[in-house]
Amino acid sequence: MSRDQEGGPASVGPARMPGDGQGGLTRAARGKGRPSGGCGASAGFTLLEVLVALTLMAMMVVLALGAFQIGVHTWQRGEGVVQEYEKGRRVYDQLSQDLKSAFLSPENAEIDFIGGSSSVSFVCTTSGLTSLTMAWRRVSYFLEGENGLALQEEMPGIAGGQDEEALPLDPQVKGLSFRYLAPPEEEEEEGEGSWVESWDSHKEHRLPQAVEVTLRYGQEGEGDEGEATEVSSFIVTLPVNVLSEEEDEDEGNLGDVIER
């Protein structure tokens, strides 16, 4: 009789759980390595996500380039405005200094002041653009076609003196006009006088009290009759300056400039 049959203690082995057979072990093995929860989706980008990212990047590049171009254009315009202002200031300084130093001489008929509505010619004592020395010189301001505002200098009454070639001062000036302030007819009469379109010192025997200068600016290529884009007007007061043998020619430096 076996030990089991004899009622002895039975051998104790590991307890089997339901479903703990070979099939259960296979299912457990199959489940190994699978991500838990919802993380089983693909870790890469989809085509739609790539297209959206590229589109956003392209838009950012376009916006950056546009901002850069706007900045460059603004800077260039600012530089142009500064250059035009400096050029206009040089013209203003040259014209006003020459007018302030204009003078007449009763002993020399060549030293006169002749002004029209679009040009003016007179003798002054300031140093010119073509000469660094202080000397009597005749200056003429006028328009010269595409060269715009031009200046011509010459030395009157001097042996060997020759007319200088006209110098272009500002090609942007498309219009030029002058007016001259005549004193009151009677010396006792109060008031600033009247503005006239021309002046001849041979007839008036004196300088005008003031000269009004109007410059009309336009873009290159518009021609002389093009519409002015900017108008600059200023008034230069002249000294009562008639040289005689006893008077000092330094009086020609008197005068004042009024800008408006």
PDB file of C-alpha atoms in Angstrom:
ATOM      1  CA  MET A   1       0.000   0.000   0.000  1.00  0.00           C
ATOM      2  CA  SER A   2       1.327   3.351  -0.912  1.00  0.00           C
ATOM      3  CA  ARG A   3       1.946   6.122   1.519  1.00  0.00           C
ATOM      4  CA  ASP A   4      -1.106   7.936   0.259  1.00  0.00           C
ATOM      5  CA  GLN A   5      -3.160   5.048   0.774  1.00  0.00           C
ATOM      6  CA  GLU A   6      -1.719   4.491   4.165  1.00  0.00           C
ATOM      7  CA  GLY A   7      -2.958   7.935   5.182  1.00  0.00           C
ATOM      8  CA  GLY A   8       0.434   9.508   5.420  1.00  0.00           C
ATOM      9  CA  PRO A   9       0.994  13.168   4.581  1.00  0.00           C
ATOM     10  CA  ALA A  10       0.551  14.009   0.942  1.00  0.00           C
ATOM     11  CA  SER A  11       3.264  15.859  -0.966  1.00  0.00           C
ATOM     12  CA  VAL A  12       2.564  19.576  -1.153  1.00  0.00           C
ATOM     13  CA  GLY A  13       3.267  21.360  -4.470  1.00  0.00           C
ATOM     14  CA  PRO A  14       2.617  24.857  -5.735  1.00  0.00           C
ATOM     15  CA  ALA A  15      -1.007  25.672  -5.951  1.00  0.00           C
ATOM     16  CA  ARG A  16      -2.414  26.107  -9.406  1.00  0.00           C
ATOM     17  CA  MET A  17      -4.532  29.155  -9.982  1.00  0.00           C
ATOM     18  CA  PRO A  18      -7.338  29.176 -12.485  1.00  0.00           C
ATOM     19  CA  GLY A  19      -6.047  29.963 -15.863  1.00  0.00           C
ATOM     20  CA  ASP A  20      -2.485  29.394 -14.720  1.00  0.00           C
ATOM     21  CA  GLY A  21      -1.828  26.842 -17.294  1.00  0.00           C
ATOM     22  CA  GLN A  22       0.343  27.003 -20.351  1.00  0.00           C
ATOM     23  CA  GLY A  23      -2.126  29.183 -22.142  1.00  0.00           C
ATOM     24  CA  GLY A  24      -2.011  31.737 -19.346  1.00  0.00           C
ATOM     25  CA  LEU A  25       1.757  31.908 -19.497  1.00  0.00           C
ATOM     26  CA  THR A  26       1.644  32.511 -23.256  1.00  0.00           C
ATOM     27  CA  ARG A  27      -0.722  35.403 -22.851  1.00  0.00           C
ATOM     28  CA  ALA A  28       1.536  36.932 -20.164  1.00  0.00           C
ATOM     29  CA  ALA A  29       4.539  36.585 -22.421  1.00  0.00           C
ATOM     30  CA  ARG A  30       2.707  38.301 -25.248  1.00  0.00           C
ATOM     31  CA  GLY A  31       1.834  41.221 -23.004  1.00  0.00           C
ATOM     32  CA  LYS A  32       5.462  41.973 -22.147  1.00  0.00           C
ATOM     33  CA  GLY A  33       6.983  45.136 -23.710  1.00  0.00           C
ATOM     34  CA  ARG A  34       3.682  46.809 -24.579  1.00  0.00           C
ATOM     35  CA  PRO A  35       3.362  50.416 -23.374  1.00  0.00           C
ATOM     36  CA  SER A  36       0.719  50.925 -20.811  1.00  0.00           C
ATOM     37  CA  GLY A  37      -2.134  53.355 -21.089  1.00  0.00           C
ATOM     38  CA  GLY A  38      -2.564  55.505 -24.296  1.00  0.00           C
ATOM     39  CA  CYS A  39       1.141  55.878 -25.168  1.00  0.00           C
ATOM     40  CA  GLY A  40       0.975  53.500 -28.027  1.00  0.00           C
ATOM     41  CA  ALA A  41       0.668  56.375 -30.665  1.00  0.00           C
ATOM     42  CA  SER A  42       3.538  57.072 -33.080  1.00  0.00           C
ATOM     43  CA  ALA A  43       6.323  59.311 -31.633  1.00  0.00           C
ATOM     44  CA  GLY A  44       7.076  61.134 -35.038  1.00  0.00           C
ATOM     45  CA  PHE A  45       5.454  64.254 -36.665  1.00  0.00           C
ATOM     46  CA  THR A  46       2.667  63.894 -39.130  1.00  0.00           C
ATOM     47  CA  LEU A  47       2.842  65.460 -42.588  1.00  0.00           C
ATOM     48  CA  LEU A  48       0.249  68.052 -41.589  1.00  0.00           C
ATOM     49  CA  GLU A  49       2.314  69.145 -38.583  1.00  0.00           C
ATOM     50  CA  VAL A  50       5.425  69.511 -40.753  1.00  0.00           C
ATOM     51  CA  LEU A  51       3.542  71.611 -43.316  1.00  0.00           C
ATOM     52  CA  VAL A  52       2.122  73.882 -40.607  1.00  0.00           C
ATOM     53  CA  ALA A  53       5.580  74.381 -39.084  1.00  0.00           C
ATOM     54  CA  LEU A  54       7.134  75.202 -42.469  1.00  0.00           C
ATOM     55  CA  THR A  55       4.329  77.648 -43.242  1.00  0.00           C
ATOM     56  CA  LEU A  56       4.786  79.469 -39.943  1.00  0.00           C
ATOM     57  CA  MET A  57       8.542  79.622 -40.469  1.00  0.00           C
ATOM     58  CA  ALA A  58       8.092  81.042 -43.979  1.00  0.00           C
ATOM     59  CA  MET A  59       5.692  83.682 -42.655  1.00  0.00           C
ATOM     60  CA  MET A  60       8.194  84.708 -39.973  1.00  0.00           C
ATOM     61  CA  VAL A  61      10.975  85.029 -42.564  1.00  0.00           C
ATOM     62  CA  VAL A  62       8.752  87.146 -44.841  1.00  0.00           C
ATOM     63  CA  LEU A  63       7.765  89.433 -41.953  1.00  0.00           C
ATOM     64  CA  ALA A  64      11.401  89.823 -40.889  1.00  0.00           C
ATOM     65  CA  LEU A  65      12.490  90.698 -44.434  1.00  0.00           C
ATOM     66  CA  GLY A  66       9.632  93.180 -44.772  1.00  0.00           C
ATOM     67  CA  ALA A  67      10.567  94.899 -41.518  1.00  0.00           C
ATOM     68  CA  PHE A  68      14.209  95.038 -42.638  1.00  0.00           C
ATOM     69  CA  GLN A  69      13.272  96.591 -45.992  1.00  0.00           C
ATOM     70  CA  ILE A  70      11.056  99.179 -44.286  1.00  0.00           C
ATOM     71  CA  GLY A  71      13.904 100.066 -41.944  1.00  0.00           C
ATOM     72  CA  VAL A  72      16.386 100.444 -44.800  1.00  0.00           C
ATOM     73  CA  HIS A  73      13.937 102.566 -46.815  1.00  0.00           C
ATOM     74  CA  THR A  74      13.259 104.817 -43.814  1.00  0.00           C
ATOM     75  CA  TRP A  75      16.978 105.225 -43.181  1.00  0.00           C
ATOM     76  CA  GLN A  76      17.624 106.102 -46.825  1.00  0.00           C
ATOM     77  CA  ARG A  77      14.831 108.677 -46.806  1.00  0.00           C
ATOM     78  CA  GLY A  78      16.205 110.183 -43.626  1.00  0.00           C
ATOM     79  CA  GLU A  79      19.674 110.428 -45.143  1.00  0.00           C
ATOM     80  CA  GLY A  80      18.216 112.095 -48.228  1.00  0.00           C
ATOM     81  CA  VAL A  81      16.330 114.639 -46.137  1.00  0.00           C
ATOM     82  CA  VAL A  82      19.485 115.481 -44.172  1.00  0.00           C
ATOM     83  CA  GLN A  83      21.528 115.897 -47.352  1.00  0.00           C
ATOM     84  CA  GLU A  84      18.888 118.108 -48.956  1.00  0.00           C
ATOM     85  CA  TYR A  85      18.673 120.210 -45.806  1.00  0.00           C
ATOM     86  CA  GLU A  86      22.456 120.665 -45.717  1.00  0.00           C
ATOM     87  CA  LYS A  87      22.518 121.606 -49.389  1.00  0.00           C
ATOM     88  CA  GLY A  88      19.667 124.086 -48.922  1.00  0.00           C
ATOM     89  CA  ARG A  89      21.414 125.550 -45.906  1.00  0.00           C
ATOM     90  CA  ARG A  90      24.607 126.092 -47.902  1.00  0.00           C
ATOM     91  CA  VAL A  91      22.629 127.871 -50.641  1.00  0.00           C
ATOM     92  CA  TYR A  92      20.877 130.009 -48.041  1.00  0.00           C
ATOM     93  CA  ASP A  93      24.157 130.940 -46.348  1.00  0.00           C
ATOM     94  CA  GLN A  94      25.875 131.784 -49.643  1.00  0.00           C
ATOM     95  CA  LEU A  95      23.020 133.942 -50.908  1.00  0.00           C
ATOM     96  CA  SER A  96      22.452 135.772 -47.640  1.00  0.00           C
ATOM     97  CA  GLN A  97      26.151 136.502 -47.043  1.00  0.00           C
ATOM     98  CA  ASP A  98      26.575 137.897 -50.542  1.00  0.00           C
ATOM     99  CA  LEU A  99      23.469 140.066 -50.259  1.00  0.00           C
ATOM    100  CA  LYS A 100      24.494 141.372 -46.837  1.00  0.00           C
ATOM    101  CA  SER A 101      27.847 142.522 -48.231  1.00  0.00           C
ATOM    102  CA  ALA A 102      26.473 144.203 -51.383  1.00  0.00           C
ATOM    103  CA  PHE A 103      27.571 147.796 -51.905  1.00  0.00           C
ATOM    104  CA  LEU A 104      27.557 150.657 -54.422  1.00  0.00           C
ATOM    105  CA  SER A 105      30.225 153.133 -55.465  1.00  0.00           C
ATOM    106  CA  PRO A 106      29.420 156.534 -57.004  1.00  0.00           C
ATOM    107  CA  GLU A 107      32.942 156.640 -58.446  1.00  0.00           C
ATOM    108  CA  ASN A 108      32.571 153.357 -60.348  1.00  0.00           C
ATOM    109  CA  ALA A 109      29.481 152.709 -62.461  1.00  0.00           C
ATOM    110  CA  GLU A 110      30.391 149.027 -62.784  1.00  0.00           C
ATOM    111  CA  ILE A 111      29.696 148.558 -59.084  1.00  0.00           C
ATOM    112  CA  ASP A 112      25.925 148.392 -59.165  1.00  0.00           C
ATOM    113  CA  PHE A 113      22.922 146.324 -58.143  1.00  0.00           C
ATOM    114  CA  ILE A 114      20.661 145.032 -60.926  1.00  0.00           C
ATOM    115  CA  GLY A 115      17.813 142.747 -59.971  1.00  0.00           C
ATOM    116  CA  GLY A 116      14.951 141.174 -61.871  1.00  0.00           C
ATOM    117  CA  SER A 117      12.119 138.863 -60.916  1.00  0.00           C
ATOM    118  CA  SER A 118      14.132 135.686 -61.663  1.00  0.00           C
ATOM    119  CA  SER A 119      17.779 136.806 -61.412  1.00  0.00           C
ATOM    120  CA  VAL A 120      19.975 139.249 -59.563  1.00  0.00           C
ATOM    121  CA  SER A 121      23.464 140.652 -60.156  1.00  0.00           C
ATOM    122  CA  PHE A 122      25.473 142.840 -57.789  1.00  0.00           C
ATOM    123  CA  VAL A 123      28.937 143.527 -56.403  1.00  0.00           C
ATOM    124  CA  CYS A 124      29.909 142.352 -52.918  1.00  0.00           C
ATOM    125  CA  THR A 125      32.995 141.997 -50.755  1.00  0.00           C
ATOM    126  CA  THR A 126      32.736 138.431 -49.439  1.00  0.00           C
ATOM    127  CA  SER A 127      35.114 135.731 -50.612  1.00  0.00           C
ATOM    128  CA  GLY A 128      33.532 133.633 -53.318  1.00  0.00           C
ATOM    129  CA  LEU A 129      33.420 129.949 -54.134  1.00  0.00           C
ATOM    130  CA  THR A 130      36.257 130.308 -56.648  1.00  0.00           C
ATOM    131  CA  SER A 131      38.429 132.628 -54.550  1.00  0.00           C
ATOM    132  CA  LEU A 132      39.599 132.360 -50.957  1.00  0.00           C
ATOM    133  CA  THR A 133      40.671 136.002 -50.710  1.00  0.00           C
ATOM    134  CA  MET A 134      38.430 138.911 -49.781  1.00  0.00           C
ATOM    135  CA  ALA A 135      37.959 141.076 -52.871  1.00  0.00           C
ATOM    136  CA  TRP A 136      35.346 142.931 -54.820  1.00  0.00           C
ATOM    137  CA  ARG A 137      33.485 140.562 -57.048  1.00  0.00           C
ATOM    138  CA  ARG A 138      30.283 140.561 -59.034  1.00  0.00           C
ATOM    139  CA  VAL A 139      27.906 137.700 -58.383  1.00  0.00           C
ATOM    140  CA  SER A 140      24.890 136.691 -60.447  1.00  0.00           C
ATOM    141  CA  TYR A 141      22.251 134.213 -59.297  1.00  0.00           C
ATOM    142  CA  PHE A 142      19.900 132.663 -61.859  1.00  0.00           C
ATOM    143  CA  LEU A 143      18.399 129.401 -63.117  1.00  0.00           C
ATOM    144  CA  GLU A 144      20.369 127.442 -65.689  1.00  0.00           C
ATOM    145  CA  GLY A 145      18.285 124.631 -67.181  1.00  0.00           C
ATOM    146  CA  GLU A 146      18.989 121.226 -65.658  1.00  0.00           C
ATOM    147  CA  ASN A 147      21.685 122.705 -63.406  1.00  0.00           C
ATOM    148  CA  GLY A 148      19.011 124.499 -61.397  1.00  0.00           C
ATOM    149  CA  LEU A 149      20.230 127.384 -59.283  1.00  0.00           C
ATOM    150  CA  ALA A 150      23.560 128.673 -60.623  1.00  0.00           C
ATOM    151  CA  LEU A 151      26.110 131.241 -59.500  1.00  0.00           C
ATOM    152  CA  GLN A 152      28.448 133.214 -61.749  1.00  0.00           C
ATOM    153  CA  GLU A 153      31.358 135.218 -60.347  1.00  0.00           C
ATOM    154  CA  GLU A 154      33.567 137.847 -61.970  1.00  0.00           C
ATOM    155  CA  MET A 155      35.969 140.565 -60.886  1.00  0.00           C
ATOM    156  CA  PRO A 156      34.729 143.953 -62.153  1.00  0.00           C
ATOM    157  CA  GLY A 157      37.060 146.827 -62.962  1.00  0.00           C
ATOM    158  CA  ILE A 158      40.223 144.732 -62.574  1.00  0.00           C
ATOM    159  CA  ALA A 159      42.693 144.368 -65.422  1.00  0.00           C
ATOM    160  CA  GLY A 160      42.763 140.810 -66.658  1.00  0.00           C
ATOM    161  CA  GLY A 161      39.635 139.914 -64.763  1.00  0.00           C
ATOM    162  CA  GLN A 162      37.602 137.286 -66.570  1.00  0.00           C
ATOM    163  CA  ASP A 163      34.111 135.967 -66.153  1.00  0.00           C
ATOM    164  CA  GLU A 164      33.973 132.700 -64.308  1.00  0.00           C
ATOM    165  CA  GLU A 165      31.943 129.797 -65.568  1.00  0.00           C
ATOM    166  CA  ALA A 166      28.535 129.433 -63.940  1.00  0.00           C
ATOM    167  CA  LEU A 167      28.649 127.096 -60.963  1.00  0.00           C
ATOM    168  CA  PRO A 168      25.609 124.881 -60.282  1.00  0.00           C
ATOM    169  CA  LEU A 169      24.546 125.319 -56.670  1.00  0.00           C
ATOM    170  CA  ASP A 170      21.467 123.107 -56.451  1.00  0.00           C
ATOM    171  CA  PRO A 171      19.917 121.147 -59.363  1.00  0.00           C
ATOM    172  CA  GLN A 172      16.778 120.538 -57.286  1.00  0.00           C
ATOM    173  CA  VAL A 173      15.803 124.213 -57.527  1.00  0.00           C
ATOM    174  CA  LYS A 174      13.200 124.426 -60.306  1.00  0.00           C
ATOM    175  CA  GLY A 175      11.946 127.939 -59.600  1.00  0.00           C
ATOM    176  CA  LEU A 176      13.636 131.142 -58.471  1.00  0.00           C
ATOM    177  CA  SER A 177      12.100 134.540 -57.811  1.00  0.00           C
ATOM    178  CA  PHE A 178      13.196 137.808 -56.221  1.00  0.00           C
ATOM    179  CA  ARG A 179      11.395 140.834 -54.829  1.00  0.00           C
ATOM    180  CA  TYR A 180      12.961 144.053 -53.639  1.00  0.00           C
ATOM    181  CA  LEU A 181      11.839 146.316 -50.828  1.00  0.00           C
ATOM    182  CA  ALA A 182      11.819 149.959 -51.912  1.00  0.00           C
ATOM    183  CA  PRO A 183      12.048 152.585 -49.158  1.00  0.00           C
ATOM    184  CA  PRO A 184       9.209 155.069 -48.631  1.00  0.00           C
ATOM    185  CA  GLU A 185       9.143 157.852 -51.213  1.00  0.00           C
ATOM    186  CA  GLU A 186       9.611 160.486 -48.530  1.00  0.00           C
ATOM    187  CA  GLU A 187      12.324 160.060 -45.926  1.00  0.00           C
ATOM    188  CA  GLU A 188      10.004 161.395 -43.243  1.00  0.00           C
ATOM    189  CA  GLU A 189       7.279 158.929 -44.177  1.00  0.00           C
ATOM    190  CA  GLU A 190       6.925 155.989 -41.818  1.00  0.00           C
ATOM    191  CA  GLY A 191       6.508 152.412 -42.970  1.00  0.00           C
ATOM    192  CA  GLU A 192       8.598 149.712 -44.550  1.00  0.00           C
ATOM    193  CA  GLY A 193       8.061 150.778 -48.131  1.00  0.00           C
ATOM    194  CA  SER A 194       6.713 148.607 -50.928  1.00  0.00           C
ATOM    195  CA  TRP A 195       7.849 145.445 -52.678  1.00  0.00           C
ATOM    196  CA  VAL A 196       8.804 145.708 -56.359  1.00  0.00           C
ATOM    197  CA  GLU A 197       9.732 143.106 -58.987  1.00  0.00           C
ATOM    198  CA  SER A 198      12.960 144.754 -60.196  1.00  0.00           C
ATOM    199  CA  TRP A 199      15.718 147.048 -59.009  1.00  0.00           C
ATOM    200  CA  ASP A 200      18.245 149.199 -60.877  1.00  0.00           C
ATOM    201  CA  SER A 201      20.728 151.095 -58.726  1.00  0.00           C
ATOM    202  CA  HIS A 202      21.546 153.407 -61.656  1.00  0.00           C
ATOM    203  CA  LYS A 203      17.990 154.742 -61.376  1.00  0.00           C
ATOM    204  CA  GLU A 204      17.392 154.367 -57.655  1.00  0.00           C
ATOM    205  CA  HIS A 205      20.899 155.481 -56.597  1.00  0.00           C
ATOM    206  CA  ARG A 206      20.838 153.145 -53.654  1.00  0.00           C
ATOM    207  CA  LEU A 207      20.401 149.523 -52.613  1.00  0.00           C
ATOM    208  CA  PRO A 208      16.986 148.084 -51.794  1.00  0.00           C
ATOM    209  CA  GLN A 209      16.175 147.850 -48.120  1.00  0.00           C
ATOM    210  CA  ALA A 210      15.703 144.092 -48.364  1.00  0.00           C
ATOM    211  CA  VAL A 211      15.527 141.262 -50.887  1.00  0.00           C
ATOM    212  CA  GLU A 212      12.998 138.449 -50.726  1.00  0.00           C
ATOM    213  CA  VAL A 213      14.265 135.168 -52.197  1.00  0.00           C
ATOM    214  CA  THR A 214      11.892 132.317 -53.047  1.00  0.00           C
ATOM    215  CA  LEU A 215      13.241 128.898 -54.044  1.00  0.00           C
ATOM    216  CA  ARG A 216      10.928 126.244 -55.460  1.00  0.00           C
ATOM    217  CA  TYR A 217      12.220 122.704 -55.248  1.00  0.00           C
ATOM    218  CA  GLY A 218      11.221 119.736 -57.398  1.00  0.00           C
ATOM    219  CA  GLN A 219      12.351 116.220 -58.172  1.00  0.00           C
ATOM    220  CA  GLU A 220      14.982 115.504 -60.794  1.00  0.00           C
ATOM    221  CA  GLY A 221      13.547 114.932 -64.236  1.00  0.00           C
ATOM    222  CA  GLU A 222      10.437 117.052 -63.707  1.00  0.00           C
ATOM    223  CA  GLY A 223      11.782 119.846 -65.856  1.00  0.00           C
ATOM    224  CA  ASP A 224      11.753 123.564 -65.249  1.00  0.00           C
ATOM    225  CA  GLU A 225       7.966 123.695 -65.356  1.00  0.00           C
ATOM    226  CA  GLY A 226       7.446 120.745 -63.015  1.00  0.00           C
ATOM    227  CA  GLU A 227       5.264 121.170 -59.965  1.00  0.00           C
ATOM    228  CA  ALA A 228       7.242 122.322 -56.947  1.00  0.00           C
ATOM    229  CA  THR A 229       7.358 119.861 -54.065  1.00  0.00           C
ATOM    230  CA  GLU A 230       8.687 122.418 -51.573  1.00  0.00           C
ATOM    231  CA  VAL A 231       8.938 126.196 -51.391  1.00  0.00           C
ATOM    232  CA  SER A 232      11.514 128.027 -49.299  1.00  0.00           C
ATOM    233  CA  SER A 233      11.307 131.779 -48.838  1.00  0.00           C
ATOM    234  CA  PHE A 234      13.511 134.105 -46.827  1.00  0.00           C
ATOM    235  CA  ILE A 235      14.221 137.832 -46.573  1.00  0.00           C
ATOM    236  CA  VAL A 236      17.677 139.386 -46.390  1.00  0.00           C
ATOM    237  CA  THR A 237      17.983 142.964 -45.176  1.00  0.00           C
ATOM    238  CA  LEU A 238      20.685 145.026 -46.863  1.00  0.00           C
ATOM    239  CA  PRO A 239      22.739 147.841 -45.343  1.00  0.00           C
ATOM    240  CA  VAL A 240      22.560 151.367 -46.700  1.00  0.00           C
ATOM    241  CA  ASN A 241      26.009 150.997 -48.155  1.00  0.00           C
ATOM    242  CA  VAL A 242      27.383 153.474 -50.688  1.00  0.00           C
ATOM    243  CA  LEU A 243      31.153 153.651 -50.733  1.00  0.00           C
ATOM    244  CA  SER A 244      32.958 156.918 -51.144  1.00  0.00           C
ATOM    245  CA  GLU A 245      36.638 157.691 -50.897  1.00  0.00           C
ATOM    246  CA  GLU A 246      36.328 158.397 -47.167  1.00  0.00           C
ATOM    247  CA  GLU A 247      34.148 155.419 -46.261  1.00  0.00           C
ATOM    248  CA  ASP A 248      35.540 152.075 -45.277  1.00  0.00           C
ATOM    249  CA  GLU A 249      34.532 149.127 -47.394  1.00  0.00           C
ATOM    250  CA  ASP A 250      34.151 146.999 -44.288  1.00  0.00           C
ATOM    251  CA  GLU A 251      30.700 148.515 -43.887  1.00  0.00           C
ATOM    252  CA  GLY A 252      29.568 145.967 -46.449  1.00  0.00           C
ATOM    253  CA  ASN A 253      29.537 143.338 -43.707  1.00  0.00           C
ATOM    254  CA  LEU A 254      26.552 144.948 -42.006  1.00  0.00           C
ATOM    255  CA  GLY A 255      23.074 143.597 -42.398  1.00  0.00           C
ATOM    256  CA  ASP A 256      20.788 141.006 -41.027  1.00  0.00           C
ATOM    257  CA  VAL A 257      18.824 138.034 -42.303  1.00  0.00           C
ATOM    258  CA  ILE A 258      15.225 137.268 -41.514  1.00  0.00           C
ATOM    259  CA  GLU A 259      13.981 133.789 -42.407  1.00  0.00           C
ATOM    260  CA  ARG A 260      10.354 132.841 -42.636  1.00  0.00           C
TER     261      ARG A 260
END
